Coordinates of N, CA and C in Angstrom, one line a residue:
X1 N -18.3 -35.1 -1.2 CA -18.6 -34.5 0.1 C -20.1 -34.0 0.1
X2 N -21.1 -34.4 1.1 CA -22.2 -34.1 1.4 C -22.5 -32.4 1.4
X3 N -23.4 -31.9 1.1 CA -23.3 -30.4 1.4 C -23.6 -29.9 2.7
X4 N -24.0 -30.8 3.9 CA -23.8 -30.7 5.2 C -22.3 -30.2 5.4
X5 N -21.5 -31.1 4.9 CA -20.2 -31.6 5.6 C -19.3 -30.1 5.2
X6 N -19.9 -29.9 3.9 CA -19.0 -28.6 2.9 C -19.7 -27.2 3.6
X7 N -20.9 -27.3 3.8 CA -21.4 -26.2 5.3 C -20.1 -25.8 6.5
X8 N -20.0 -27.2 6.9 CA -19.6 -27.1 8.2 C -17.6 -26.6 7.8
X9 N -17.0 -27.2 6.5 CA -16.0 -26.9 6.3 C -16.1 -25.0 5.6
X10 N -17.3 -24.8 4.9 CA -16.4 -23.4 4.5 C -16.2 -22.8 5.9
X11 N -17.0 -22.7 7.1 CA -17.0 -21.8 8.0 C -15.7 -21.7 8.6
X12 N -14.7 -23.3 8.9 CA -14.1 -23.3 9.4 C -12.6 -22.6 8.4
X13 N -12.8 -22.9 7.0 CA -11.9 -22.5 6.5 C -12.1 -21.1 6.5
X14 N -12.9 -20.7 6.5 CA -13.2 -19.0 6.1 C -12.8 -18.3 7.8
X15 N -12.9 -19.2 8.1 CA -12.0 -18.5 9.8 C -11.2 -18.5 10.0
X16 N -10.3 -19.7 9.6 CA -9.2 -19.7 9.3 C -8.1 -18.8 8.4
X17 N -8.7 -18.6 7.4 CA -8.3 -17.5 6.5 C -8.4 -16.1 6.7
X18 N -9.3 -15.4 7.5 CA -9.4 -14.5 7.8 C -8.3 -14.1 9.2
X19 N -8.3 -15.4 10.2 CA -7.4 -15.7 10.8 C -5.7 -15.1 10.2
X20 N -5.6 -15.8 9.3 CA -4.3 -15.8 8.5 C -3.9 -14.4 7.7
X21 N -5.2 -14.1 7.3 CA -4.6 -12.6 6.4 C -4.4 -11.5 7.7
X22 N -5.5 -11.5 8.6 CA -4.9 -10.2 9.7 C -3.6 -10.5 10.1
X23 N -3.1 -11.6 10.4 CA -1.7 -11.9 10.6 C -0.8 -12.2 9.2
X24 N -1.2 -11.2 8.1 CA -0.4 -11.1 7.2 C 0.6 -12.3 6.6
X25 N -0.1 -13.0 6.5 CA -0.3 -14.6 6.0 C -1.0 -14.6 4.8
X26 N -0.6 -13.6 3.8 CA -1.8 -13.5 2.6 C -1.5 -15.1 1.9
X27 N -0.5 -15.3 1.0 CA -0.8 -16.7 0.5 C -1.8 -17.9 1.1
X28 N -1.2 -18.0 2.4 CA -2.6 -19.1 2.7 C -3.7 -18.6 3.1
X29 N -3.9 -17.6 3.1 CA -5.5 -16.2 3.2 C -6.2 -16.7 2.0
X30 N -5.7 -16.1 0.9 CA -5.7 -16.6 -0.4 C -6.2 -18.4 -1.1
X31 N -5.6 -18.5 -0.3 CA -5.4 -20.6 -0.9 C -6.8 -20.9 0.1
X32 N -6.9 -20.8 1.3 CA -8.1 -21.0 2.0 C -9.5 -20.3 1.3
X33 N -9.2 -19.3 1.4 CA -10.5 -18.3 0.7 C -10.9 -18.9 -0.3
X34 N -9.6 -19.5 -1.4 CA -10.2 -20.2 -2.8 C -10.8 -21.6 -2.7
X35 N -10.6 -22.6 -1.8 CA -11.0 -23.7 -1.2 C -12.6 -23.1 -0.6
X36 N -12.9 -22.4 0.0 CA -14.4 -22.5 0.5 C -14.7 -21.6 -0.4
X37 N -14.4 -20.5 -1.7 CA -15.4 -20.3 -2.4 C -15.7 -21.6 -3.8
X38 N -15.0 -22.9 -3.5 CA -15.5 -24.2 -4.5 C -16.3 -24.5 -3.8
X39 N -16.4 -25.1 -2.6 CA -17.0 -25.3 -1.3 C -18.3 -24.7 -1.5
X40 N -18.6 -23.3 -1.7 CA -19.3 -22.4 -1.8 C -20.7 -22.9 -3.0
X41 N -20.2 -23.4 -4.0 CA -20.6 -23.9 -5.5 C -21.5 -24.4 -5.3
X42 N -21.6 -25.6 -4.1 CA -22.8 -26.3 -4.0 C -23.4 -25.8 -3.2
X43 N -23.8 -24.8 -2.4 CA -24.8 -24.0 -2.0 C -25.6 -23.8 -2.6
X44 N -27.2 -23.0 -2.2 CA -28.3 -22.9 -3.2 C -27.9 -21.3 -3.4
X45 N -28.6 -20.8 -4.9 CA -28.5 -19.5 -5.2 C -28.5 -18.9 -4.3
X46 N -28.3 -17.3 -3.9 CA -28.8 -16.6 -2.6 C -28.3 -17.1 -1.6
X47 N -27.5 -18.1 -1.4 CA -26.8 -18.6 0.0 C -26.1 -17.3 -0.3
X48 N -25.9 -16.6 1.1 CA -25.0 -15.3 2.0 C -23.6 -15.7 1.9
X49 N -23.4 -17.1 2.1 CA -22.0 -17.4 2.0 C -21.5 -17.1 0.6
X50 N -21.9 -17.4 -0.3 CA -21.7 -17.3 -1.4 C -21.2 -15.9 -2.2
X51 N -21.7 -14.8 -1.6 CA -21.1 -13.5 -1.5 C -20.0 -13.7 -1.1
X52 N -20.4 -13.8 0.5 CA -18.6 -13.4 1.3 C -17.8 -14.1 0.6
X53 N -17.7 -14.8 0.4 CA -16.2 -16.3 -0.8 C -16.1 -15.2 -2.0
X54 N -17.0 -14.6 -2.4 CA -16.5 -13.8 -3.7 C -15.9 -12.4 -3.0
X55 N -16.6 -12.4 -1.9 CA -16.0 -10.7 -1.5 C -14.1 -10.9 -0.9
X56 N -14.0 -12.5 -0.5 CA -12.9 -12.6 0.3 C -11.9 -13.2 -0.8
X57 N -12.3 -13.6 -1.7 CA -11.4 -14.3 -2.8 C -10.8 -13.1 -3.8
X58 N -11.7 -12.1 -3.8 CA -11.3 -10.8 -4.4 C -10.4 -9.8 -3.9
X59 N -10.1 -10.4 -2.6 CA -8.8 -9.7 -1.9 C -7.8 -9.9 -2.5
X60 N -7.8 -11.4 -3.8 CA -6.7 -11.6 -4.0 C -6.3 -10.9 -4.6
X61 N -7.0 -10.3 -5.9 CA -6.9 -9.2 -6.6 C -5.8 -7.8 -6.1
X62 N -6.5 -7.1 -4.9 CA -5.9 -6.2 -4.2 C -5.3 -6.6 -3.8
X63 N -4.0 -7.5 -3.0 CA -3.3 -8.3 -2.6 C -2.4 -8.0 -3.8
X64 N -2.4 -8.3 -5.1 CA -1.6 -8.5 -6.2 C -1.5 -7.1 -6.8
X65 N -2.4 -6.3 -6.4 CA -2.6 -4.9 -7.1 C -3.1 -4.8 -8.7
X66 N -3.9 -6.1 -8.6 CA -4.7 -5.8 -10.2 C -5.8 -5.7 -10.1
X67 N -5.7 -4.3 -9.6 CA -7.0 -3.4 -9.3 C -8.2 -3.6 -10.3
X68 N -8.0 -3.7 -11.8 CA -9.2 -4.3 -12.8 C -10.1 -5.3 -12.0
X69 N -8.8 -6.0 -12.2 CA -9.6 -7.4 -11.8 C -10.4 -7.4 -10.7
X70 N -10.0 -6.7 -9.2 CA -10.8 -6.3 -8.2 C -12.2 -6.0 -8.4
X71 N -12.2 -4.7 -9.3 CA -13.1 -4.0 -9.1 C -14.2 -5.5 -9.8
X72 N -13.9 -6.1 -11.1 CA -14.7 -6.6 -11.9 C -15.1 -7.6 -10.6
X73 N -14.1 -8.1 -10.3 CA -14.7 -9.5 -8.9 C -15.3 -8.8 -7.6
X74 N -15.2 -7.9 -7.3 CA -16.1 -7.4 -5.7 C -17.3 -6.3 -6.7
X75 N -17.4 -6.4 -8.2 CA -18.4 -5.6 -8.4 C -19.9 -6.9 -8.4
X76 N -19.0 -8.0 -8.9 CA -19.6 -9.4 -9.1 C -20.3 -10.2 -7.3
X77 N -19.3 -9.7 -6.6 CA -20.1 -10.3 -5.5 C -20.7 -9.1 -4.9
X78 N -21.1 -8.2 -5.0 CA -22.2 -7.1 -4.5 C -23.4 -7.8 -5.2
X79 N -23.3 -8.6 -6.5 CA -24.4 -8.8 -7.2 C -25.1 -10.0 -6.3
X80 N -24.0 -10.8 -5.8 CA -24.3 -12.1 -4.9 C -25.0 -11.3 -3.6
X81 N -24.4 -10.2 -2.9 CA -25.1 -10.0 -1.9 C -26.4 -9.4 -2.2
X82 N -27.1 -8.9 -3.4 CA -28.3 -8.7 -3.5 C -29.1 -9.9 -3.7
X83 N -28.8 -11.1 -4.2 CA -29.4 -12.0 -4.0 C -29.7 -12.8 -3.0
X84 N -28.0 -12.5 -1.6 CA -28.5 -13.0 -0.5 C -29.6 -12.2 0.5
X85 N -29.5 -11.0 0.1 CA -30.6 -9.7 0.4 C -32.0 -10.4 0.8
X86 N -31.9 -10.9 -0.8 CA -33.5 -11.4 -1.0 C -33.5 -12.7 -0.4
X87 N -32.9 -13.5 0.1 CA -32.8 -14.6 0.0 C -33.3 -14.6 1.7
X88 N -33.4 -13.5 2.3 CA -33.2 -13.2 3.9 C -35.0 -13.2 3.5
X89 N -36.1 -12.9 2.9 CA -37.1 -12.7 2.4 C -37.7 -14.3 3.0
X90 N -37.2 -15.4 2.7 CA -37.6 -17.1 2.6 C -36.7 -17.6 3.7
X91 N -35.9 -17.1 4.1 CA -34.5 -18.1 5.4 C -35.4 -18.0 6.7
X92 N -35.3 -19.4 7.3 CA -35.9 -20.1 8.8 C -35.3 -19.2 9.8
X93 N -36.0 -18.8 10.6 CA -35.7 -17.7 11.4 C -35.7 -18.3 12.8
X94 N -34.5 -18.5 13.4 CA -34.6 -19.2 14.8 C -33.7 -18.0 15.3
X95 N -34.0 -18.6 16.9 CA -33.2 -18.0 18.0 C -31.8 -17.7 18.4
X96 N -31.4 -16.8 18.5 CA -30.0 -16.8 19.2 C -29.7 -16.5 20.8
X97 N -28.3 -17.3 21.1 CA -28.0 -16.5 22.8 C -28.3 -15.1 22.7
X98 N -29.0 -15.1 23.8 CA -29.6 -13.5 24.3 C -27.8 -12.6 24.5
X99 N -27.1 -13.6 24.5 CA -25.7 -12.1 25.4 C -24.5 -12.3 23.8
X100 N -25.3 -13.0 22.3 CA -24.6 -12.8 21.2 C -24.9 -11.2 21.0
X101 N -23.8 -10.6 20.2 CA -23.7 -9.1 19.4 C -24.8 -9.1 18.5
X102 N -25.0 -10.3 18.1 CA -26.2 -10.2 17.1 C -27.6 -10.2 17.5
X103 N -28.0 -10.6 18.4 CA -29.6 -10.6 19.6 C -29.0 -9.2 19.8
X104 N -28.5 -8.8 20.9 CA -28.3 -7.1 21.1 C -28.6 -6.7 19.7
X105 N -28.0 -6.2 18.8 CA -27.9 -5.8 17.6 C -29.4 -5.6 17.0
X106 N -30.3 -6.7 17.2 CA -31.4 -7.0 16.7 C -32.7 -6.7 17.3
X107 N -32.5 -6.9 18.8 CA -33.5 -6.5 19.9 C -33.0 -5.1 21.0
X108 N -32.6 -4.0 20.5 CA -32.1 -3.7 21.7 C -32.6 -2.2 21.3
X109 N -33.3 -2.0 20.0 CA -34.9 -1.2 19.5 C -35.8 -1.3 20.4
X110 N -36.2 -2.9 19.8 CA -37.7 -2.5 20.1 C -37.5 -4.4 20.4
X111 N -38.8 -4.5 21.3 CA -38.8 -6.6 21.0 C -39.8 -6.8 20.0
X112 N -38.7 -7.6 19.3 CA -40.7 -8.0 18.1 C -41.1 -9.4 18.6
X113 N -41.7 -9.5 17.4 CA -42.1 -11.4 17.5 C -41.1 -11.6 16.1
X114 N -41.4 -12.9 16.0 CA -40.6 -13.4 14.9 C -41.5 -13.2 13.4
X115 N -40.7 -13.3 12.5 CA -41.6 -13.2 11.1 C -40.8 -12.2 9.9
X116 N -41.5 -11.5 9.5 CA -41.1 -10.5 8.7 C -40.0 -9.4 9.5
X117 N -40.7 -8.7 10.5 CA -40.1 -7.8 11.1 C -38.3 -8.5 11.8
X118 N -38.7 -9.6 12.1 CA -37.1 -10.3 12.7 C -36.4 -10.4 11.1
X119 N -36.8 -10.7 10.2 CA -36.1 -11.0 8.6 C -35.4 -9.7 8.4
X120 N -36.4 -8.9 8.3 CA -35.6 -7.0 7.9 C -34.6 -7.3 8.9
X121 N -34.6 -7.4 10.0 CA -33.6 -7.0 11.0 C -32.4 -8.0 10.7
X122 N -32.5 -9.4 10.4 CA -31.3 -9.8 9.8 C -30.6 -9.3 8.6
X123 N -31.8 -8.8 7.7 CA -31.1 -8.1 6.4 C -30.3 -6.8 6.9
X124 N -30.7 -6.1 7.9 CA -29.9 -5.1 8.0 C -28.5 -5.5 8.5
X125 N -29.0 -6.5 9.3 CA -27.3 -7.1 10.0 C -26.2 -7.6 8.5
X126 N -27.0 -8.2 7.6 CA -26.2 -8.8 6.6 C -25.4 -7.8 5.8
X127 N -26.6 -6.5 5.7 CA -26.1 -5.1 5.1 C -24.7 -4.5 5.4
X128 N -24.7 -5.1 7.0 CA -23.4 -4.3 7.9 C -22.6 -5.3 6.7
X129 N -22.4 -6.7 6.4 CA -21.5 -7.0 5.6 C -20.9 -6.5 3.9
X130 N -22.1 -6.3 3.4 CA -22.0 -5.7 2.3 C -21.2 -4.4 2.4
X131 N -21.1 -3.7 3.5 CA -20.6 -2.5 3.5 C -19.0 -2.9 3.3
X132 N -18.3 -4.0 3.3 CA -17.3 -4.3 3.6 C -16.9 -4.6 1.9
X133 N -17.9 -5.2 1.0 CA -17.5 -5.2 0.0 C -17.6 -3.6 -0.7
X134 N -18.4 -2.8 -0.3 CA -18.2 -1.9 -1.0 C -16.7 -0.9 -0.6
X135 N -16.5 -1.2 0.6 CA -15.5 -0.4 0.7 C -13.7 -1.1 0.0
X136 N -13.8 -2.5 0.0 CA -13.0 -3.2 -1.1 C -12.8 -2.5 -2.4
X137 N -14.2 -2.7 -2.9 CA -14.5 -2.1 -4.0 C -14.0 -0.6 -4.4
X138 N -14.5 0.2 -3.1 CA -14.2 1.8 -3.2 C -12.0 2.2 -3.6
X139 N -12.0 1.2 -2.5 CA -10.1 0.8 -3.0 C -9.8 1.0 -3.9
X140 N -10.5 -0.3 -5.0 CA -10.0 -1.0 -6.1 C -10.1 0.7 -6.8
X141 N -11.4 1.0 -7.4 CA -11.9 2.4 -7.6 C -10.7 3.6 -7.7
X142 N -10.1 3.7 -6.4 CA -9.5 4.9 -5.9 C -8.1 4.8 -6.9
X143 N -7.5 3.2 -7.3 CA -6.7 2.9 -8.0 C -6.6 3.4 -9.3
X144 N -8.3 2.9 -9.9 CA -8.6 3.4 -11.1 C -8.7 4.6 -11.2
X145 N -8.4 5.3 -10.4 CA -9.0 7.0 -10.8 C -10.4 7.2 -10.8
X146 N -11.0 6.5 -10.3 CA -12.7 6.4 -10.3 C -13.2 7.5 -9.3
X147 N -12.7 8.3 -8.7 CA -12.4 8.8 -7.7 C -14.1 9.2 -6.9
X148 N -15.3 9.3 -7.8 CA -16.3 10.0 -7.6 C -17.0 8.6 -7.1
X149 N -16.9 7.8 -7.6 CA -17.5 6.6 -7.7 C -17.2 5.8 -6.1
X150 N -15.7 6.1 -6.0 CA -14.8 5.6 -4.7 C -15.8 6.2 -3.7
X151 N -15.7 7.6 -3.8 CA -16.0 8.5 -2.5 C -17.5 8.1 -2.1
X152 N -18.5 7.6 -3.4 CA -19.7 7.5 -2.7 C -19.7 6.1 -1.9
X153 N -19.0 5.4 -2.5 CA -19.3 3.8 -2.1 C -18.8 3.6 -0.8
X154 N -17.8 4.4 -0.4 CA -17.0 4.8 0.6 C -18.1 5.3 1.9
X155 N -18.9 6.4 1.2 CA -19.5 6.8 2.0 C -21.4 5.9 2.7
X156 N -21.6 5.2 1.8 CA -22.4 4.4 1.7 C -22.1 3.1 2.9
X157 N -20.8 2.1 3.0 CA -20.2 1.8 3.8 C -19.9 2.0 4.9
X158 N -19.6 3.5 4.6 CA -19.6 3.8 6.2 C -21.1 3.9 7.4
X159 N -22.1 4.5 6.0 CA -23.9 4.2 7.1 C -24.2 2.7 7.2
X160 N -24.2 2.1 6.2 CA -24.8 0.9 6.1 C -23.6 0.0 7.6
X161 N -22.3 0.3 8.2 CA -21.7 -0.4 9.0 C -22.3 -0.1 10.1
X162 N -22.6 1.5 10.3 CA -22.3 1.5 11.2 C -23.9 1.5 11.9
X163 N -25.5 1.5 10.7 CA -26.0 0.9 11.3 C -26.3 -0.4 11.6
X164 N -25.5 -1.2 10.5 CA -25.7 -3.0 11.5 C -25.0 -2.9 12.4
X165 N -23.8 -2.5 12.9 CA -23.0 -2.8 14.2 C -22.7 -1.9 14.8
X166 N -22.9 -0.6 14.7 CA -22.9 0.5 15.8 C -21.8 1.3 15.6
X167 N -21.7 2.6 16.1 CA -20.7 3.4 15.9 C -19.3 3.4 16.7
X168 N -18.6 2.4 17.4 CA -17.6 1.5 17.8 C -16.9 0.4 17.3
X169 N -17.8 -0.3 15.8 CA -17.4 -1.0 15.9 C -15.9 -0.8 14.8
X170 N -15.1 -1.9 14.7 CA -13.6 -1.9 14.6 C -14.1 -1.3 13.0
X171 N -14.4 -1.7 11.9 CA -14.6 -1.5 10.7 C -14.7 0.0 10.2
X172 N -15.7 0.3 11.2 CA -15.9 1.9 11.4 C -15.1 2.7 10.9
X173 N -14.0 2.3 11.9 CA -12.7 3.0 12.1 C -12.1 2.7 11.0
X174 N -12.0 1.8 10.2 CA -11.0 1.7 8.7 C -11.7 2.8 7.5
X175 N -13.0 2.8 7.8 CA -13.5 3.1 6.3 C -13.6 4.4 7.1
X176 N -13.5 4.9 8.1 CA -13.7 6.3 8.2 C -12.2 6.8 8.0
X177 N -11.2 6.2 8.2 CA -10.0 6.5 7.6 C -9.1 7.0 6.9
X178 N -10.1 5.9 5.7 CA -9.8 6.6 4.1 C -10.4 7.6 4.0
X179 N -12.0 7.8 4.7 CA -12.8 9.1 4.3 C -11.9 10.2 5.0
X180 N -11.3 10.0 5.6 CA -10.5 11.4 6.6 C -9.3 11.7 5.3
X181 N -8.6 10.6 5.1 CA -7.6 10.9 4.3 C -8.1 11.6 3.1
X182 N -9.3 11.3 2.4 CA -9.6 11.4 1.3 C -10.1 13.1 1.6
X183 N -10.5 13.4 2.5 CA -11.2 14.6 3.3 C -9.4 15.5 3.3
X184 N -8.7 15.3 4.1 CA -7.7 15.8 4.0 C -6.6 16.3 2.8
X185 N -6.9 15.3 1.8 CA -6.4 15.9 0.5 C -6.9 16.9 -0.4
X186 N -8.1 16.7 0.0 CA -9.4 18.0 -0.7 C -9.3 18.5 0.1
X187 N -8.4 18.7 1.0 CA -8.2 20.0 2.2 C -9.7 20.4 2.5
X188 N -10.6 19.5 3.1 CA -11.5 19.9 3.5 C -11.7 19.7 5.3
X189 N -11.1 21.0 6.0 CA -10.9 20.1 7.0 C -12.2 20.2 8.2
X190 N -13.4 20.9 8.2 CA -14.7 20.1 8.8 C -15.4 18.3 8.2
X191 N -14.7 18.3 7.1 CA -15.2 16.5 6.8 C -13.8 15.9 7.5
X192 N -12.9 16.4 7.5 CA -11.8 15.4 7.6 C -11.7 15.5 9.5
X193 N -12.3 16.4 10.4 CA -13.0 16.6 11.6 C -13.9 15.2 11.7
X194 N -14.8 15.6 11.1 CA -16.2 14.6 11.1 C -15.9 13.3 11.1
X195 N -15.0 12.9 10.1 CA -14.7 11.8 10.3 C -13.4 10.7 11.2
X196 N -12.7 11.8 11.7 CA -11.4 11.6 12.4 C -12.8 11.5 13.6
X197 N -13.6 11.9 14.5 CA -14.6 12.2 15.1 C -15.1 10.4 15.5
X198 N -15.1 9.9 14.4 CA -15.7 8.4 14.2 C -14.1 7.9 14.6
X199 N -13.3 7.8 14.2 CA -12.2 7.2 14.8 C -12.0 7.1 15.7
X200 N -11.9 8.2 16.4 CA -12.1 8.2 18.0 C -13.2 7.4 19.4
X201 N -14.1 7.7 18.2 CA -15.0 6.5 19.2 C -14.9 5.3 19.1
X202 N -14.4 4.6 18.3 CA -14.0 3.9 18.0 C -12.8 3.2 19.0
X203 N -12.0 4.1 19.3 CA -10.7 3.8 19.7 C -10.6 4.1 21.4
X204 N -12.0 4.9 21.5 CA -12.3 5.0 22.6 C -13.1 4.3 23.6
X205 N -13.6 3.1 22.3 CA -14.9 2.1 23.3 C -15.4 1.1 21.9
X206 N -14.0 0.4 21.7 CA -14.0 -0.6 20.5 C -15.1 -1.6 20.7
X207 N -15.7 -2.2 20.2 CA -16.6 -3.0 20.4 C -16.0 -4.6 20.0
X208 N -16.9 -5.2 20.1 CA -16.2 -6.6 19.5 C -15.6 -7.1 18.2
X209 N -14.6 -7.4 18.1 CA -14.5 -7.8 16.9 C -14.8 -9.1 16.4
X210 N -14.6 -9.1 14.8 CA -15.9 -9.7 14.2 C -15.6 -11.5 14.6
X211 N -14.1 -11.5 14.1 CA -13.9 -13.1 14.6 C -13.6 -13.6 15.6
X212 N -13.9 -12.9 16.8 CA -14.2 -13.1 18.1 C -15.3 -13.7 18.0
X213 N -16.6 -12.8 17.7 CA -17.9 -12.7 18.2 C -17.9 -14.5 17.3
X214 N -17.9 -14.2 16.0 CA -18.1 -15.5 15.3 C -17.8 -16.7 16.5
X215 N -16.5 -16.5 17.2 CA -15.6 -17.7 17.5 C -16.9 -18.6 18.9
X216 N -17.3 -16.6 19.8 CA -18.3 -17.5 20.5 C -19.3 -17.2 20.3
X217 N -20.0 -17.1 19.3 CA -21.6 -16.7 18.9 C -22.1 -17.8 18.0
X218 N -21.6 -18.3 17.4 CA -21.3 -19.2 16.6 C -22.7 -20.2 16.6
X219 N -23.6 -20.9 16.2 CA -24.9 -21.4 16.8 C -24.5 -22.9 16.5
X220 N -25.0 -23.8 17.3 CA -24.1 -25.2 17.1 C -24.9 -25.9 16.2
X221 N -26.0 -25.5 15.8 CA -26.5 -26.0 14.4 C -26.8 -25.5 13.2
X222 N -26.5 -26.2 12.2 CA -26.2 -25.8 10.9 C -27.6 -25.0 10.4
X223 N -28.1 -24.0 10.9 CA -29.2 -23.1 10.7 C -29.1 -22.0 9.5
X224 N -30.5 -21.3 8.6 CA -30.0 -20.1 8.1 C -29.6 -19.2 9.4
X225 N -29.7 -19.1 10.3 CA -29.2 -17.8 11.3 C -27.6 -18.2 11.3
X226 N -27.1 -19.4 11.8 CA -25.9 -19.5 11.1 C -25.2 -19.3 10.2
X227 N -25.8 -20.2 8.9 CA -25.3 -19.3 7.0 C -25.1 -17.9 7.4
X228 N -26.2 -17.3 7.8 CA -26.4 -15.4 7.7 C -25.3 -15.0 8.6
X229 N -24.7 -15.8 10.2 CA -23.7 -15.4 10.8 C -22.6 -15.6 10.3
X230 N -22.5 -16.5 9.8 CA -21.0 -16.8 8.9 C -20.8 -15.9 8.1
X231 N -22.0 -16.0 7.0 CA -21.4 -14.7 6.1 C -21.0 -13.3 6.6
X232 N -21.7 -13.1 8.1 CA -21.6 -11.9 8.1 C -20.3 -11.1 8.9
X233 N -19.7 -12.6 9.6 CA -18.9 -12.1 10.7 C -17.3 -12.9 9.4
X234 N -17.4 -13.2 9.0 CA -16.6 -13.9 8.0 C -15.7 -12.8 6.7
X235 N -16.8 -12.3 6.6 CA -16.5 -11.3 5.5 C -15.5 -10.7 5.8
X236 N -14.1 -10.5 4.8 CA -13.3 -9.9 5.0 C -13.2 -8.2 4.5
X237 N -12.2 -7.5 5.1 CA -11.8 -6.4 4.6 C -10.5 -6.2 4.4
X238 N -10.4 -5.3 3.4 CA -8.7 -5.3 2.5 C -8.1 -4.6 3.8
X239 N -6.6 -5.1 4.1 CA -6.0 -4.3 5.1 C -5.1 -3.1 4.7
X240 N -5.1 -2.2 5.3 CA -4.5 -1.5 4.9 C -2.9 -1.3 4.6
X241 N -2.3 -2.3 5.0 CA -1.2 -2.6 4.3 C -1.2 -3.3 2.7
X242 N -2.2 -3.1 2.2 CA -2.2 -4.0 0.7 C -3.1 -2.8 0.1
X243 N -2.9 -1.4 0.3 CA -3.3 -0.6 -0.5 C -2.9 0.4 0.4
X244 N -2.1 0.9 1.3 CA -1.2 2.1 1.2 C 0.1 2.4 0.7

């Protein structure tokens, strides 16, 4: 298979699987995830996708409850997303529909021109994804009794989401969650306020969700602004029925 062709399949399999695990379909969540992180292989270093396949393949871990193994695989693809970090440094910077989450998201500061300043602004959108592996990660952590380690990565997650995608968006709401629960057992109850606080807005003026926006944002050619949207809207998060 050409690496065009394995492009155009991880996306669809990684939609599909994401698809599948919110509808508690883990097995073929699982089986899919592991087909586009081979898929993944022949990408170049620093391909974006190449994280998310490690961040989503590492579900399987939490899924099974072999929290080791977790942390060691979503510690491994945090290392991928700092390569795709840099990788946003050199990636072809084209246009998107003006009425995608991701143009709002990008322009809705300031208008630039294109160049360096549009590059930071996709790194920070990519960032909103990383927040997703760290809060995986923070999981795995909370299993291990890591507890100090949990809370910051937790907490890190929660800024890094909510400035790529705003203080509504659905993700928000999970990882402010745990921070409420985790607030509430430390009987601390102005954090466990603060962050019940995020929930609410959330629940009050939800924004789009991710495999929606993917399904119509989606760019019909195989571009880095594409790679960078796939990884970013692609990336999974552990649901909370596979670690409460």
């Amino acid at each position: 298979m050409g690496t065009l062709s394995a492009e155009w399949e991880w996306d669809a399999l990684s939609a599909a699987a994401l698809e599948a695990y919110r509808a508690a379909r883990r097995e073929e969540a699982v089986h899919l995830w592991r087909r586009a992180a081979a898929l993944a292989q022949e990408f170049p270093a620093g391909d974006p996708r190449r994280a998310a396949g490690e961040n989503n393949c590492a579900l399987a871990f939490l899924i099974d409850q072999d929290h080791k193994g977790a942390a060691a695989a979503l510690s491994s693809a945090l290392d991928a997303w700092a390569a795709a970090l840099e990788w946003t440094g050199g990636m072809a910077v084209s246009p998107v529909a003006r009425s995608s989450l991701f143009h709002q998201r990008m322009e809705q500061r300031h208008v630039e021109t294109f160049g360096d300043v549009r590059r930071a602004r996709h790194r920070e959108f990519l960032t909103g994804a990383v927040a997703l592996t760290r809060f995986n990660l923070a999981i795995a952590n909370l299993f291990l009794n890591e507890d100090g380690t949990a809370d910051s990565l937790l907490e890190t997650a929660l800024a890094e989401r909510v400035q790529a995608f705003g203080p509504n968006n659905p993700e928000v709401a999970e990882i402010a969650r745990v921070l409420s629960g985790r607030a509430d057992a430390a009987e601390d109850d102005a954090r466990m306020a603060h962050y019940d606080a995020k929930i609410r807005t959330v629940a009050d003026n939800r924004s789009t969700d991710m495999l929606e926006a993917w399904r119509r944002e989606q760019p019909l050619d195989m571009t880095d602004t594409r790679r960078l949207l796939a990884a970013t809207y692609l990336t999974a998060i552990v649901h909370e029925r596979d670690f409460m």
